[in-house]
Amino acid sequence: MAKRVAVIGAGVSGLSSIKCCLDEDLEPTCFERNNYIGGLWKFTETSKDGMTKVYRSLITNVCKEMSCYSDFPFQEDYPNFMTQGKFWNYLQEFAEHFDLLKYIKFKTTVCSVTKRPDFSISGQWDVVTETEGKQDRAVFDAVMICTGHLQPHLPLESFPGIHKFNGQILHSQEYRIPEGFQGKRILVIGLGNTGGDIAVELSRTAAQVFLSTRTGTWVIGRLSQGGYPYNMMITRRCYNVAEQILPSCVYKWIQERTMNKIFNHENYGLSITEGKKPKVIVNDELPTCILCGTVTMKTSIKEFTETSAVFEDGTREENIDVVIFTTGYVFSFPFLEEPLKSLCKKNIYLYKLVFPANLEKATLAIIGLISLKGSILAGTELQARWATRVFKGLCKLPPSPKLMADATKKEQLIERGIIKDTSGDKLNYIRYMDDLAQCVGTKPNIPLLFLKDPRLGWEVFFGPCTPYQYRLMGPGKWDGARHAILTQWDRTLKPLKTRIVHNSSKPSALSFHLKVWGAPVLLASLLLFCKSSLCFKLLWDKLQDRISPYLINTWRG
């Protein structure tokens, strides 16, 4: 008899969790409190019940080839970066293609998820749900929580005087459209992707937009040199190897030089504050808005008055009408019981950010509680693939006591200042994906690929690390993965070819390959040169021991 799995939420991670359950012959039942799939990607005019939703103008900041499900590429005519509506259409296509909708119970809220009395033996859960006022109780063998960020983080207590401020205060969760903000002086607090987007959009209609940041940020656009999607040009295994080989100071210098090559971040008030962790946002227009004066960069806020904001550098901005906090979200699991509820909010107690360390039976997985330097969709899918195989008994975890001991020790070391707390940092995309893939058995074997299929091996190592790579081998292998990888550049360029000019001078194939492969090949050559130089030095040292000093001095001249 197939194990029953409760999937909570039918957003990006919920849909992949349903499919992964089906791939492993498990029996999923998904509970979704809305009457539609897609979670926050479904635009609505209002945010009822405090649910997080996208704003109307949102454009994805990871290109389509890097942010698709690993066995379901976007249609080739889809734009590389798309509106929230276009992305939601893709989720609908995915759900319909794999016939997932019949496993979803819409307009159903999960009230509680509690251990069964015999949990230490069975690993089962009691799940209480409510549909249109009627409650239901069912027993499940496993639970996958795919609810994402639920509650806005609004740290009002950190801003003295905010309660006496007379203007409008809202969190970015409440922001939908720029209408209603015309002619106003607006202060946006927080410089992440959302803060940058909202500041840029409001700058077109507001009297003035001020953007306050404590840390600063690197700003990159969606395009790289040559007009190719930036994600596809930088998220590559060869660069990941280089990052691990090069000294951190050298790699940091290269990054800073690259970022400042487009524009000097210090001149624009965007440079990283000394001692703060570097971060990156994607925004094509923010530098231009600063250059044109429609957005003014400000330091962190010292205090508020009834009508103004005073900043740490001593400056003051008067007649502020609106304050928008873009200070992020916190995860919330109101349906869980303590101590599990509190423990699941701490990354340090989640084994590989998926399994709570304190459970005797690994039958509950948190899908999507990650922050990656890459596609969250691809990350959550691989989490779900691993979790379902753990549920089925095909993948094993270390014992719970060991996981708890390791997490507790690490927490103590952080409290004592011996090691840094990195729980809030964005994870390296390729390393985290490879770590999960290693657990599943789907990590690409690069040397084997170069031996058996050199063309594919080259594309996997030197090309963009697209999700299809994790379908080349092992459990869940997809026969179309090779073709998807070898044609990914065709799908990238297809939506751009909407105007064909006859008899025009076409760029040579050599030019294209130089732009796409030039940097990786150069990097590989440098690495080989460094390695060969070390070998040459060792060989020379050996020879010096065996050759007379007279001959050596003669050769040196």
XYZ file of C-alpha atoms in Angstrom:
557
model
C 0.000 0.000 0.000
C 1.343 3.408 -1.035
C 2.304 5.815 1.716
C 0.031 8.842 2.070
C 1.743 12.244 2.000
C 0.149 15.566 2.968
C 1.453 18.482 0.904
C 0.629 21.872 2.425
C 0.457 24.591 -0.230
C 0.129 24.459 -4.030
C 2.700 27.076 -4.954
C 5.982 26.537 -6.775
C 7.340 24.051 -4.210
C 3.966 22.417 -3.566
C 3.471 21.523 -7.222
C 6.929 19.956 -7.499
C 6.300 18.069 -4.238
C 3.095 16.553 -5.627
C 4.903 15.435 -8.772
C 7.861 14.023 -6.829
C 5.466 11.998 -4.684
C 3.897 10.543 -7.814
C 7.339 9.789 -9.278
C 8.104 7.702 -6.172
C 4.681 5.957 -6.171
C 3.543 7.808 -3.069
C -0.040 9.038 -2.620
C -0.111 12.850 -2.271
C -2.967 15.016 -1.042
C -2.321 18.744 -1.365
C -4.160 21.315 0.741
C -4.413 24.825 -0.731
C -6.348 27.572 1.044
C -6.950 29.550 -2.165
C -8.989 28.440 -5.156
C -5.969 28.537 -7.483
C -2.412 27.235 -7.736
C 0.801 29.242 -7.851
C 0.816 30.783 -4.382
C 2.304 34.269 -4.381
C 2.710 34.212 -8.184
C -1.019 34.693 -8.724
C -1.595 38.458 -8.804
C -4.585 39.768 -6.842
C -5.613 43.356 -6.187
C -5.599 42.816 -2.414
C -3.732 40.628 0.056
C -6.378 38.973 2.182
C -5.552 37.158 5.401
C -2.022 38.571 5.270
C -1.008 36.298 2.375
C 2.117 37.311 0.456
C 1.463 38.250 -3.184
C 3.484 39.702 -6.028
C 3.016 43.279 -7.207
C 1.590 43.717 -10.697
C 4.776 44.972 -12.374
C 7.061 42.226 -11.089
C 9.499 40.721 -13.600
C 11.422 37.551 -12.784
C 15.107 38.115 -12.020
C 16.299 34.606 -12.927
C 16.055 33.696 -16.610
C 13.773 30.918 -17.825
C 16.460 28.320 -18.557
C 17.808 28.630 -15.010
C 14.430 28.681 -13.241
C 12.371 25.904 -14.810
C 11.399 22.490 -13.504
C 14.187 20.094 -14.441
C 12.075 17.928 -16.765
C 9.738 20.624 -18.093
C 11.490 23.439 -20.025
C 9.655 26.648 -20.797
C 8.197 26.921 -24.279
C 10.835 28.333 -26.593
C 8.832 31.480 -27.389
C 8.541 32.461 -23.703
C 10.670 35.546 -22.902
C 13.860 34.962 -20.926
C 12.609 37.154 -18.078
C 8.852 37.324 -17.720
C 5.978 39.008 -15.978
C 4.322 37.345 -13.012
C 1.356 36.508 -15.252
C 3.518 34.694 -17.790
C 5.299 32.758 -15.052
C 1.966 31.767 -13.509
C 0.904 30.431 -16.919
C 3.984 28.204 -16.886
C 3.008 26.795 -13.478
C -0.467 26.082 -14.832
C 1.028 24.304 -17.857
C 3.262 22.229 -15.560
C 0.319 21.207 -13.367
C -1.830 20.274 -16.349
C 0.952 18.426 -18.182
C 1.599 16.118 -15.229
C -2.079 15.996 -14.207
C -1.456 17.381 -10.726
C -4.668 19.361 -10.182
C -6.731 16.317 -9.197
C -4.532 15.851 -6.116
C -5.240 19.360 -4.779
C -8.020 20.229 -2.347
C -8.703 23.934 -2.888
C -10.151 26.366 -0.341
C -8.795 24.116 2.398
C -6.830 25.454 5.364
C -4.561 23.252 7.456
C -5.454 23.816 11.118
C -2.995 21.494 12.838
C -0.308 18.910 12.158
C 0.465 16.755 15.200
C 2.333 13.538 15.880
C 0.316 10.369 16.289
C 0.611 8.675 19.728
C 2.748 5.936 18.149
C 4.904 8.375 16.145
C 8.219 6.930 17.377
C 7.225 3.671 15.678
C 4.935 4.683 12.788
C 6.172 8.191 12.016
C 2.590 9.155 11.206
C 0.826 12.521 11.557
C -2.688 13.676 12.371
C -3.664 16.477 10.002
C -6.760 18.591 10.723
C -8.090 20.712 7.856
C -11.024 23.050 7.345
C -12.995 23.529 4.135
C -15.778 26.148 4.053
C -16.284 25.878 7.803
C -16.225 22.092 7.957
C -13.317 20.362 9.703
C -11.813 17.044 8.710
C -9.130 14.838 10.262
C -6.876 12.395 8.414
C -3.776 10.320 9.096
C -0.717 10.697 6.857
C 2.551 8.796 6.677
C 4.508 11.948 5.865
C 4.068 15.723 5.554
C 5.673 18.228 3.186
C 5.321 21.876 4.250
C 5.432 24.114 1.161
C 3.903 27.320 2.500
C 6.830 29.656 1.832
C 7.167 33.044 3.516
C 3.953 33.804 5.327
C 4.413 36.768 7.639
C 5.912 40.189 6.782
C 8.857 41.287 8.896
C 7.964 44.779 10.136
C 10.564 45.841 12.752
C 8.870 49.073 13.888
C 10.536 48.889 17.312
C 13.914 49.444 15.593
C 12.844 52.875 14.340
C 12.501 55.472 17.135
C 9.617 57.867 16.635
C 7.848 55.772 14.009
C 4.657 55.629 16.091
C 4.302 59.399 16.076
C 4.841 59.629 12.309
C 1.691 61.077 10.728
C 2.098 59.667 7.232
C 1.133 56.320 5.754
C 3.117 53.230 6.823
C 2.949 49.931 4.969
C 4.942 46.788 4.260
C 5.826 45.861 0.690
C 3.448 42.910 1.079
C 0.614 45.427 0.784
C 2.034 47.112 -2.321
C 0.356 46.201 -5.631
C 0.259 49.132 -8.051
C 1.769 52.660 -8.210
C -1.619 54.360 -8.489
C -2.404 56.310 -5.339
C 1.197 57.425 -4.779
C 1.289 60.188 -7.395
C 2.989 63.406 -6.331
C 4.014 62.075 -2.923
C 7.374 62.060 -1.162
C 8.079 58.398 -0.415
C 10.690 56.739 1.777
C 11.495 53.104 0.963
C 13.335 51.258 3.741
C 15.411 48.254 2.743
C 17.442 47.614 -0.399
C 16.717 44.107 -1.586
C 15.222 43.136 -4.940
C 11.772 44.267 -3.819
C 13.000 47.578 -2.413
C 14.820 48.382 -5.636
C 11.819 47.443 -7.795
C 9.317 49.492 -5.796
C 11.615 52.522 -5.593
C 12.117 52.487 -9.367
C 8.430 52.047 -10.171
C 7.250 54.785 -7.791
C 9.932 57.189 -9.037
C 7.947 57.552 -12.274
C 4.933 59.088 -10.542
C 6.049 60.225 -7.071
C 7.379 63.725 -6.338
C 10.529 62.100 -4.901
C 11.626 58.656 -3.726
C 14.231 58.173 -0.989
C 15.805 54.728 -0.642
C 17.356 53.958 2.754
C 19.866 51.137 3.250
C 22.050 50.069 6.179
C 24.396 47.888 4.173
C 24.448 48.934 0.521
C 24.437 46.365 -2.273
C 25.945 45.385 -5.583
C 23.504 46.038 -8.407
C 23.559 43.887 -11.536
C 21.283 43.924 -14.558
C 19.546 41.068 -16.291
C 21.880 41.359 -19.274
C 25.539 40.464 -19.469
C 27.969 41.569 -22.132
C 26.685 40.580 -25.541
C 23.085 40.747 -24.353
C 22.886 37.219 -22.934
C 21.045 36.546 -19.645
C 23.393 37.299 -16.774
C 22.405 34.172 -14.814
C 23.432 31.899 -17.666
C 26.818 33.562 -18.006
C 27.898 33.441 -14.340
C 26.271 30.315 -12.871
C 28.728 27.796 -14.217
C 30.646 24.896 -12.715
C 33.993 26.141 -14.035
C 33.528 29.422 -12.151
C 32.483 27.517 -9.051
C 35.732 25.553 -9.204
C 37.694 28.770 -9.646
C 35.995 30.300 -6.600
C 37.123 27.354 -4.483
C 40.690 27.372 -5.833
C 41.433 31.091 -5.815
C 42.213 32.852 -2.509
C 39.087 34.564 -1.182
C 40.729 38.006 -1.342
C 41.570 37.512 -5.030
C 38.083 36.301 -5.867
C 36.563 39.230 -3.953
C 38.783 41.657 -5.861
C 37.692 40.155 -9.182
C 34.023 40.420 -8.184
C 34.333 44.043 -7.070
C 36.231 45.000 -10.197
C 33.577 43.345 -12.365
C 30.690 45.019 -10.526
C 32.272 48.469 -10.638
C 33.159 48.141 -14.304
C 29.588 49.077 -15.274
C 29.306 51.940 -12.789
C 31.123 52.977 -9.638
C 28.870 51.890 -6.774
C 30.490 54.290 -4.315
C 29.614 57.276 -6.498
C 25.979 56.148 -6.523
C 25.703 55.610 -2.761
C 25.368 51.862 -3.195
C 28.742 50.515 -2.012
C 28.774 47.904 0.734
C 29.192 49.344 4.223
C 32.502 48.271 5.759
C 32.065 45.177 7.899
C 28.735 44.233 6.333
C 28.148 41.081 4.311
C 28.089 41.751 0.578
C 24.824 41.159 -1.237
C 23.594 41.464 -4.799
C 20.284 42.620 -6.255
C 19.013 42.508 -9.827
C 17.770 45.844 -11.132
C 18.197 47.264 -14.612
C 16.919 50.780 -13.854
C 18.005 51.762 -10.338
C 21.384 53.278 -11.350
C 19.637 55.339 -14.045
C 17.016 56.577 -11.568
C 19.782 57.648 -9.173
C 21.611 59.321 -12.046
C 18.439 61.205 -13.021
C 17.651 62.177 -9.424
C 14.240 60.491 -9.227
C 15.633 58.136 -6.551
C 17.885 59.502 -3.781
C 20.031 57.091 -1.790
C 20.090 57.571 2.000
C 21.851 55.947 4.945
C 20.037 54.082 7.713
C 17.394 55.943 9.723
C 18.130 57.412 13.128
C 14.592 58.490 14.012
C 11.255 59.726 12.753
C 9.346 62.879 13.613
C 5.711 63.648 12.808
C 6.530 64.556 9.194
C 10.198 63.828 8.583
C 12.957 61.244 8.739
C 16.371 61.867 10.301
C 19.248 59.746 9.010
C 22.420 58.448 10.651
C 24.600 60.825 8.683
C 22.734 63.795 10.206
C 20.687 64.665 7.130
C 16.929 65.135 7.334
C 14.175 64.794 4.771
C 11.031 66.793 5.456
C 7.400 66.282 4.424
C 7.534 62.515 3.998
C 4.081 61.256 2.989
C 4.617 57.484 2.838
C 7.032 55.000 4.405
C 7.266 51.571 2.741
C 9.129 48.831 4.602
C 10.733 46.290 2.260
C 12.252 44.413 5.172
C 11.458 40.891 4.102
C 9.420 38.076 5.566
C 9.632 35.433 8.261
C 8.548 31.829 8.013
C 5.547 30.850 10.074
C 4.171 27.413 10.853
C 1.010 28.115 12.894
C -0.303 24.568 12.412
C 2.690 22.878 14.091
C 2.973 22.137 17.811
C 5.834 23.184 20.053
C 8.765 22.623 20.241
C 8.686 21.637 16.559
C 7.162 24.985 15.541
C 10.043 27.028 16.966
C 12.745 24.598 15.882
C 11.615 24.676 12.229
C 12.258 28.427 12.123
C 15.956 27.877 12.880
C 17.968 26.853 9.832
C 20.658 25.411 12.046
C 18.242 22.709 13.272
C 17.124 21.721 9.773
C 19.313 19.037 8.241
C 20.327 20.418 4.846
C 17.527 22.963 5.371
C 14.864 20.286 4.893
C 14.475 17.846 7.810
C 13.961 18.926 11.459
C 16.748 17.415 13.538
C 14.581 16.480 16.536
C 12.231 13.987 14.885
C 12.718 10.296 15.624
C 11.278 9.505 12.209
C 12.167 11.642 9.189
C 8.606 11.981 7.938
C 8.258 15.775 7.873
C 10.064 17.978 5.360
C 10.231 21.760 5.012
C 10.366 22.573 1.310
C 11.415 26.067 0.263
C 12.992 27.510 3.407
C 16.111 28.449 1.474
C 17.854 31.527 0.158
C 19.971 30.734 -2.885
C 22.213 32.658 -5.250
C 20.111 31.233 -8.025
C 16.710 29.741 -8.769
C 14.589 28.946 -5.719
C 12.291 26.844 -7.917
C 15.123 24.524 -8.953
C 16.283 24.256 -5.342
C 12.868 23.367 -3.959
C 12.333 20.749 -6.650
C 15.556 18.966 -5.718
C 14.600 19.207 -2.043
C 11.297 17.516 -2.850
C 12.995 14.781 -4.883
C 15.253 14.004 -1.931
C 12.493 14.184 0.674
C 10.205 11.769 -1.145
C 12.993 9.227 -1.450
C 13.682 9.572 2.278
C 9.976 8.960 2.961
C 10.124 5.843 0.826
C 13.191 4.548 2.684
C 15.524 4.783 -0.322
C 17.703 7.511 1.218
C 18.869 7.461 4.828
C 19.545 10.295 7.280
C 21.908 10.319 10.274
C 20.168 9.450 13.585
C 18.193 12.236 15.223
C 20.396 12.379 18.387
C 23.481 12.975 16.231
C 21.747 15.703 14.203
C 20.580 17.448 17.380
C 24.019 17.181 18.992
C 25.732 18.636 15.911
C 23.209 21.498 15.638
C 23.396 22.299 19.354
C 27.201 22.334 19.299
C 27.217 24.655 16.297
C 24.710 26.985 17.968
C 26.904 27.166 21.077
C 29.992 27.950 19.002
C 28.094 30.771 17.294
C 26.937 32.179 20.644
C 30.530 32.143 21.899
C 31.706 33.939 18.764
C 34.016 31.126 17.693
C 32.321 30.673 14.322
C 30.151 33.031 12.305
C 26.406 32.647 11.981
C 25.819 32.101 8.263
C 22.175 31.060 8.555
C 21.023 34.330 6.999
C 23.436 34.199 4.064
C 22.445 33.224 0.563
C 23.794 29.792 -0.298
C 26.064 29.058 -3.223
C 23.625 27.674 -5.805
C 25.772 24.968 -7.392
C 27.245 23.696 -4.118
C 23.844 23.370 -2.444
C 22.284 21.724 -5.486
C 25.188 19.298 -5.801
C 24.958 18.507 -2.088
C 21.300 17.526 -2.425
C 21.946 15.740 -5.709
C 24.661 13.701 -4.011
C 22.069 12.551 -1.461
C 19.599 11.616 -4.206
C 22.198 10.054 -6.493
C 21.715 12.497 -9.366
C 24.865 14.630 -9.207
C 26.405 14.788 -12.705
C 29.615 12.786 -13.059
C 31.694 15.319 -14.998
C 34.744 13.107 -15.803
C 32.437 10.319 -16.999
C 30.497 12.750 -19.182
C 33.708 13.999 -20.804
C 34.703 10.401 -21.562
C 31.354 9.145 -22.859
C 29.880 12.317 -24.336
C 32.497 15.098 -24.675
C 30.068 17.606 -26.183
C 27.645 17.181 -23.296
C 30.460 17.147 -20.730
C 31.773 20.428 -22.115
C 28.333 22.050 -21.920
C 27.722 20.807 -18.376
C 31.073 21.981 -16.995
C 31.683 25.163 -18.962
C 28.075 26.087 -19.746
C 25.285 27.371 -17.495
C 24.328 25.016 -14.654
C 20.707 24.592 -15.707
C 18.322 22.311 -13.746
C 18.347 19.721 -16.538
C 21.818 18.645 -15.368
C 20.201 16.920 -12.389
C 18.153 14.690 -14.710
C 21.069 13.226 -16.640
C 21.653 10.217 -14.380
C 20.442 8.409 -11.301
C 16.899 8.207 -9.897
C 14.433 10.309 -11.866
C 16.634 10.325 -14.979
C 14.886 12.094 -17.871
C 15.624 11.009 -21.430
C 15.132 14.546 -22.676
C 17.773 16.077 -20.367
C 20.641 15.848 -22.850
C 18.636 17.460 -25.630
C 17.382 20.179 -23.256
C 20.970 21.072 -22.303
C 22.279 21.107 -25.863
C 19.399 23.293 -27.075
C 19.191 25.708 -24.127
C 20.837 28.521 -26.091
C 18.323 28.017 -28.922
C 15.442 28.575 -26.510
C 17.258 31.591 -25.070
C 17.619 33.306 -28.453
C 14.289 32.211 -29.981
C 12.047 34.881 -28.352
C 14.495 37.583 -29.454
C 14.244 36.658 -33.138
C 11.024 38.551 -33.801
C 12.420 40.872 -36.466
C 14.473 39.381 -39.254
C 16.267 41.870 -41.456
C 17.155 40.342 -44.818
C 20.557 40.977 -46.386
C 21.870 42.355 -43.117
C 25.325 41.511 -41.884
C 24.902 38.576 -39.544
C 27.240 38.024 -36.607
C 29.518 35.093 -37.256
C 29.157 31.837 -35.388
C 32.721 32.363 -34.181
C 31.709 35.653 -32.568
C 28.833 33.987 -30.714
C 31.008 31.161 -29.417
C 33.743 33.558 -28.329
C 31.242 35.596 -26.282
C 29.592 32.569 -24.701
C 32.616 30.319 -24.220
C 35.536 32.758 -24.238
C 35.593 33.462 -20.496
C 35.175 29.817 -19.375
C 37.877 28.619 -21.785
C 40.230 31.386 -20.649
C 39.537 30.478 -17.023
C 40.227 26.806 -17.688
C 43.474 27.730 -19.440
C 44.560 29.877 -16.493
C 43.795 27.105 -14.022
C 45.728 24.592 -16.127
C 48.592 27.066 -16.473
C 48.707 27.610 -12.703
C 48.650 23.895 -12.139
C 51.331 23.238 -14.763
C 53.432 26.099 -13.337
C 53.370 24.431 -9.945
C 54.397 21.143 -11.546
C 57.193 22.891 -13.466
C 58.455 24.532 -10.260
C 58.503 21.194 -8.451
C 60.338 19.593 -11.398
C 62.877 22.438 -11.508
C 63.508 22.136 -7.763
C 64.196 18.415 -8.239
C 66.571 19.083 -11.121
C 68.465 21.712 -9.149
C 69.280 19.096 -6.546
C 70.894 16.901 -9.209
C 72.663 19.506 -11.403
C 75.899 21.149 -10.359
C 75.679 24.802 -9.263
C 78.231 25.680 -11.947
C 75.977 24.465 -14.789
C 72.938 26.214 -13.323
C 74.780 29.525 -13.112
C 76.019 29.006 -16.685
C 72.439 28.490 -17.988
C 71.241 31.583 -16.128
C 73.939 33.557 -17.850
